[in-house]
Short mmCIF file of C-alpha atoms in Angstrom, two decimals:
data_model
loop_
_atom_site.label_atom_id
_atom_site.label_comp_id
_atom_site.label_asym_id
_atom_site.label_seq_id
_atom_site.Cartn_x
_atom_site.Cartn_y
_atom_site.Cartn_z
CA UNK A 1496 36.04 45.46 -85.19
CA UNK A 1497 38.35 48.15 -83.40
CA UNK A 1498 36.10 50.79 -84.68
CA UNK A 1499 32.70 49.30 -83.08
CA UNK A 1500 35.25 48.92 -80.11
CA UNK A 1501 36.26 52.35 -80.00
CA UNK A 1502 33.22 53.89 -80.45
CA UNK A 1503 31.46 51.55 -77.81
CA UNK A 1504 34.17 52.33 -75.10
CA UNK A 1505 33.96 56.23 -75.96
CA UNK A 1506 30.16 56.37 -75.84
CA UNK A 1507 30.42 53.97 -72.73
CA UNK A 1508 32.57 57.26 -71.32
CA UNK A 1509 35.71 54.80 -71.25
CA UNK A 1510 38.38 57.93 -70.28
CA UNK A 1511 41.25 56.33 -71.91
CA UNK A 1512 39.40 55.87 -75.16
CA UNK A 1513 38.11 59.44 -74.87
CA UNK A 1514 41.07 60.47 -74.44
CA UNK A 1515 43.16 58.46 -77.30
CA UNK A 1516 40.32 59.71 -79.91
CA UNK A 1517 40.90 63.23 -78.62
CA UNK A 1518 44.07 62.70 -78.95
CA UNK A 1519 43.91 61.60 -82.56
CA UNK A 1520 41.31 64.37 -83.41
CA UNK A 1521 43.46 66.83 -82.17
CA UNK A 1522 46.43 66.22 -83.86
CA UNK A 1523 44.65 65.65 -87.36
CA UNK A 1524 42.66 69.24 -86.83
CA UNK A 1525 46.72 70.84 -86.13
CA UNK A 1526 48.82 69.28 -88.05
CA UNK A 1527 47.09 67.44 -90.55
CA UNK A 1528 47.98 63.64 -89.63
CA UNK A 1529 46.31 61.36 -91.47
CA UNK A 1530 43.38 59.39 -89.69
CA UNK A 1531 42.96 55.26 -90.58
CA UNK A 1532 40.45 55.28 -92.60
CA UNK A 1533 38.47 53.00 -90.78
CA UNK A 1534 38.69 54.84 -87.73
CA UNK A 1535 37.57 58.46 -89.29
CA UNK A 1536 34.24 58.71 -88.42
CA UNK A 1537 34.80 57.61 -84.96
CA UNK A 1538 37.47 59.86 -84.21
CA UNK A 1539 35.44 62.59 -85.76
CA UNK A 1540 31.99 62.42 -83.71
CA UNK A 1541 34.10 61.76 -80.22
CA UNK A 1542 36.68 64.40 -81.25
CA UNK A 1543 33.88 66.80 -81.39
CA UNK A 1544 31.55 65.58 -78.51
CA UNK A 1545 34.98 66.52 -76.43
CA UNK A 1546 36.34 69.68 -77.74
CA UNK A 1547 34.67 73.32 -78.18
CA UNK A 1548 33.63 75.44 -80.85
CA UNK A 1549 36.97 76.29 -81.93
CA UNK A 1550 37.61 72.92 -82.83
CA UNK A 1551 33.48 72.63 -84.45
CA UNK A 1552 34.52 75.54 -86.80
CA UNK A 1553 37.88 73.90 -87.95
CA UNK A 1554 36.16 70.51 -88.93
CA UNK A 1555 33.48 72.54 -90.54
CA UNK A 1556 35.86 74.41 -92.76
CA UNK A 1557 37.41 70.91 -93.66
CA UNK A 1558 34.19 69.77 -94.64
CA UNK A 1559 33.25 72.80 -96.87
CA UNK A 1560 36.97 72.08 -98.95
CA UNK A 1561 36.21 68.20 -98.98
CA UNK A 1562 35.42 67.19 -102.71
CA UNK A 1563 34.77 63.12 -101.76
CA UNK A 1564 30.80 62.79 -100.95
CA UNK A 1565 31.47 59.94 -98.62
CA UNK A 1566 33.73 62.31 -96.52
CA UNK A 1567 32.12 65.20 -96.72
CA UNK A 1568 29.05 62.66 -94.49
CA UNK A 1569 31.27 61.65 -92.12
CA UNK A 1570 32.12 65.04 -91.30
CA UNK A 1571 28.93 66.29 -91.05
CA UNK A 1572 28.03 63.21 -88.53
CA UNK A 1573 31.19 63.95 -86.55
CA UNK A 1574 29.74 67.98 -86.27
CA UNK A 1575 26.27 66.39 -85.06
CA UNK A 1576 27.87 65.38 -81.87
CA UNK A 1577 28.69 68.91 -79.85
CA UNK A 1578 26.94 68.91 -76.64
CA UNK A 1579 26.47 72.68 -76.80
CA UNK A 1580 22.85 73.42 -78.05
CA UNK A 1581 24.18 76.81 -79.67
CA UNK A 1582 26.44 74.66 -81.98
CA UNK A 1583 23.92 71.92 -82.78
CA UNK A 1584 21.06 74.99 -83.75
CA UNK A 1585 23.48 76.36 -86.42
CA UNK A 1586 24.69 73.31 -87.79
CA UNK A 1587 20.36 72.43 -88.12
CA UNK A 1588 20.77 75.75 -89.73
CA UNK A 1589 23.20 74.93 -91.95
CA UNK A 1590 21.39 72.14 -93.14
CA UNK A 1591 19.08 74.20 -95.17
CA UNK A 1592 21.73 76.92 -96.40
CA UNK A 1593 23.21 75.79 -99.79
CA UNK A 1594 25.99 77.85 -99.28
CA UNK A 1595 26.96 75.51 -96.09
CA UNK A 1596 26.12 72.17 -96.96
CA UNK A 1597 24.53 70.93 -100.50
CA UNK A 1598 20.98 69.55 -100.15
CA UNK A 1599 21.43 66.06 -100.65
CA UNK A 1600 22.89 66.30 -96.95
CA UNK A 1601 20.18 67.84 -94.79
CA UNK A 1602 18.51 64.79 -94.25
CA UNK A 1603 21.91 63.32 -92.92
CA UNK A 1604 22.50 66.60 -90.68
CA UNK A 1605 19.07 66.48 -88.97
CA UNK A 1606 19.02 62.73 -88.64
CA UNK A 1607 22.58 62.82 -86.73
CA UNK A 1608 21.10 65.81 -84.88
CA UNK A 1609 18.69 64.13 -83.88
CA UNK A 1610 20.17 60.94 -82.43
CA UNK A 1611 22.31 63.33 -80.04
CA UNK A 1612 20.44 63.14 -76.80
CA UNK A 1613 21.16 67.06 -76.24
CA UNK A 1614 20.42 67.65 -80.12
CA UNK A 1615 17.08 65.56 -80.22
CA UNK A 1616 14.44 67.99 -79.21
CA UNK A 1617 16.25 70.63 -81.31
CA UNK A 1618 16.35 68.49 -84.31
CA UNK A 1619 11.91 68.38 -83.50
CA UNK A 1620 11.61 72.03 -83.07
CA UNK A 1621 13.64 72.61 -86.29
CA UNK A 1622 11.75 70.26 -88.47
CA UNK A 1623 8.17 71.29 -87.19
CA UNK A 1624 9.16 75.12 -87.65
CA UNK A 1625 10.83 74.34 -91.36
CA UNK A 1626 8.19 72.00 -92.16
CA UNK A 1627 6.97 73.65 -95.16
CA UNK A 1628 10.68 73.69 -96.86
CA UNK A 1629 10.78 69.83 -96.51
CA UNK A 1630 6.90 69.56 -97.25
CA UNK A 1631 8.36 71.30 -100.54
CA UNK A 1632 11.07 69.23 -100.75
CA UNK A 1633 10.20 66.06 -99.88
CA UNK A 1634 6.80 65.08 -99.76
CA UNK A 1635 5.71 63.46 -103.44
CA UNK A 1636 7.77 60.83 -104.02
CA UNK A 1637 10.84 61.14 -101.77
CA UNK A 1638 11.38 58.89 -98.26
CA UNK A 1639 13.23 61.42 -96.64
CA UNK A 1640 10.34 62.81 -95.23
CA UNK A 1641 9.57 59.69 -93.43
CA UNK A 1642 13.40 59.69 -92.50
CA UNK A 1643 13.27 63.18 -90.74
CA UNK A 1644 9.99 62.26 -88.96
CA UNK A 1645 10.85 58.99 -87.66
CA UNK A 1646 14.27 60.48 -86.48
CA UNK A 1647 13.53 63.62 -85.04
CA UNK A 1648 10.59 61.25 -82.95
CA UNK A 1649 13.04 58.35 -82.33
CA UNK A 1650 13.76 59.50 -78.49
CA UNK A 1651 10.74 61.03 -77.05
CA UNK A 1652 9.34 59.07 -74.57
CA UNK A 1653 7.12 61.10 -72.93
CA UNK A 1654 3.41 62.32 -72.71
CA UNK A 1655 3.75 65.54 -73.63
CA UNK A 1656 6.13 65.11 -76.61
CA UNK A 1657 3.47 62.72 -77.72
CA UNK A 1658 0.54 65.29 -77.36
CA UNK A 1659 3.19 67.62 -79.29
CA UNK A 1660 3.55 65.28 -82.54
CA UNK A 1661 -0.58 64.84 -82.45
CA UNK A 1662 -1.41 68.44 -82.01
CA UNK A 1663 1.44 69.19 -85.16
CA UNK A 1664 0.53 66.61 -87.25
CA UNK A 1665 -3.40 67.03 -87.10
CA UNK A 1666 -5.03 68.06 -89.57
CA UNK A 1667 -2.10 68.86 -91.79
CA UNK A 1668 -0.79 67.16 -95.37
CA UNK A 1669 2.17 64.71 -94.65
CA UNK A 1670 2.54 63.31 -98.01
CA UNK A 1671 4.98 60.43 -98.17
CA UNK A 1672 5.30 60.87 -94.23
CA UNK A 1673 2.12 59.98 -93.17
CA UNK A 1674 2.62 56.33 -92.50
CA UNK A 1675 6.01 57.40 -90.48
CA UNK A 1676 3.54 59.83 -88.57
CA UNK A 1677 2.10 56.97 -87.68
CA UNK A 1678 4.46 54.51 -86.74
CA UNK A 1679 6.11 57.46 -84.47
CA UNK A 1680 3.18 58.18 -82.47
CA UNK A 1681 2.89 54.42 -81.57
CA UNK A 1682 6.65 54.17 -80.94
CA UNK A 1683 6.43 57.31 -78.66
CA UNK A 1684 3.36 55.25 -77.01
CA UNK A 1685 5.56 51.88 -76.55
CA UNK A 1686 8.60 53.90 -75.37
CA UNK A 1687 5.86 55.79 -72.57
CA UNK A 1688 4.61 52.41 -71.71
CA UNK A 1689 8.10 51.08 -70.62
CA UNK A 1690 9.46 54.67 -68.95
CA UNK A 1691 6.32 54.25 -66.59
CA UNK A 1692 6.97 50.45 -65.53
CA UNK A 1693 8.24 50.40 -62.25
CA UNK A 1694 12.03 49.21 -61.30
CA UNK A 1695 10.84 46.70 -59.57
CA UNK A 1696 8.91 44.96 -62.69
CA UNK A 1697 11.70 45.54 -64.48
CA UNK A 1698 14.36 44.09 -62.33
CA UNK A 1699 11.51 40.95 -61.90
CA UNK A 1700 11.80 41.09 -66.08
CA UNK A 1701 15.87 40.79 -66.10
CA UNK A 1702 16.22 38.53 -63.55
CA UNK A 1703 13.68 36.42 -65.19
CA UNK A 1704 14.71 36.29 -68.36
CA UNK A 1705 17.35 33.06 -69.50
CA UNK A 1706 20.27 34.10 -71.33
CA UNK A 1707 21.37 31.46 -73.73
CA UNK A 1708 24.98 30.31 -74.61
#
């Protein structure tokens, strides 16, 4: 429960939450203080979305010594949450280098990337210039094709990132993606539809609407 708390209030921009997981994060990146367990991948991802790059590269080097699989996630979600672009593009970068991260994590990489609101539209470019490495990869009998499509589409709400996902995905092989292709475009639609209500519908919807106790 504290974690959901946590993580709520620090995503909420609650500054004494921020500044409690910074705090944490901090003092687990210089002097190696244990972090609660329960807490770790909380303090990670808001530890990072507040600090710089000098604090990006010491996580990273944690997670390239971590030997527990588990871990060795979290960290890599906690990485996916820098606000600087330049950060985010390497880490996508990364993703694909064995020598960085093993492969049964790029899915996770570009996935967290992707639910970043500055990493989203990276995460898109990255898979639609790669796609022939996760084509490769991916599309017989895997999921994680779906995964990375559905992800790296999750946020887009517009008309021309909807024209975008058309134009790449016509006429080309999706394999085990192309029902994801699918339901993305018509997410992308629904989220369009709701941007371009007015406020005033809206605010007629809400106050409308009975909440029930």
């Amino acid at each position: 429960m504290r974690t959901m708390i946590l993580n709520a209030a620090c995503s909420f921009g609650h500054e004494k939450s921020i500044v409690k997981a910074k705090k944490l994060f901090t003092e687990y990146l210089n002097s190696g203080s244990e972090l609660d367990v329960d807490l770790r991948k909380v303090i990670y991802y808001h530890g990072i979305a507040n600090t710089g790059i000098k604090e990006w590269q010491k996580l990273f080097e944690i997670h390239q010594y971590s030997t527990v699989a588990s871990e060795r996630r979290q960290l890599l979600h906690g990485l996916s949450a820098s606000k600087e672009p330049t950060i985010l593009l390497k880490l996508l970068n990364f993703s694909i280098d064995e020598s960085k991260i093993r492969s049964q994590n790029t899915v996770t990489v570009i996935n967290s990337v992707a639910q970043n609101p500055i990493g989203q539209s990276l995460a898109w470019k990255f898979l639609t210039q790669n796609w022939k490495v996760f084509y490769e990869r991916y599309s017989k009998t895997s999921f994680q094709l779906a995964r990375l499509i559905s992800s790296t589409t999750s946020m887009m709400n517009t008309k021309n990132e909807l024209q975008k996902v058309k134009d790449f995905f016509h006429g080309r092989d999706k394999g085990s993606g192309t029902k994801a292709v699918d339901i993305s475009i018509e997410r992308i639609v629904a989220n369009i539809n709701w941007m371009e209500r007015s406020p005033q519908q809206i605010k007629r919807y809400l106050d409308g609407y009975e909440y029930k106790t």
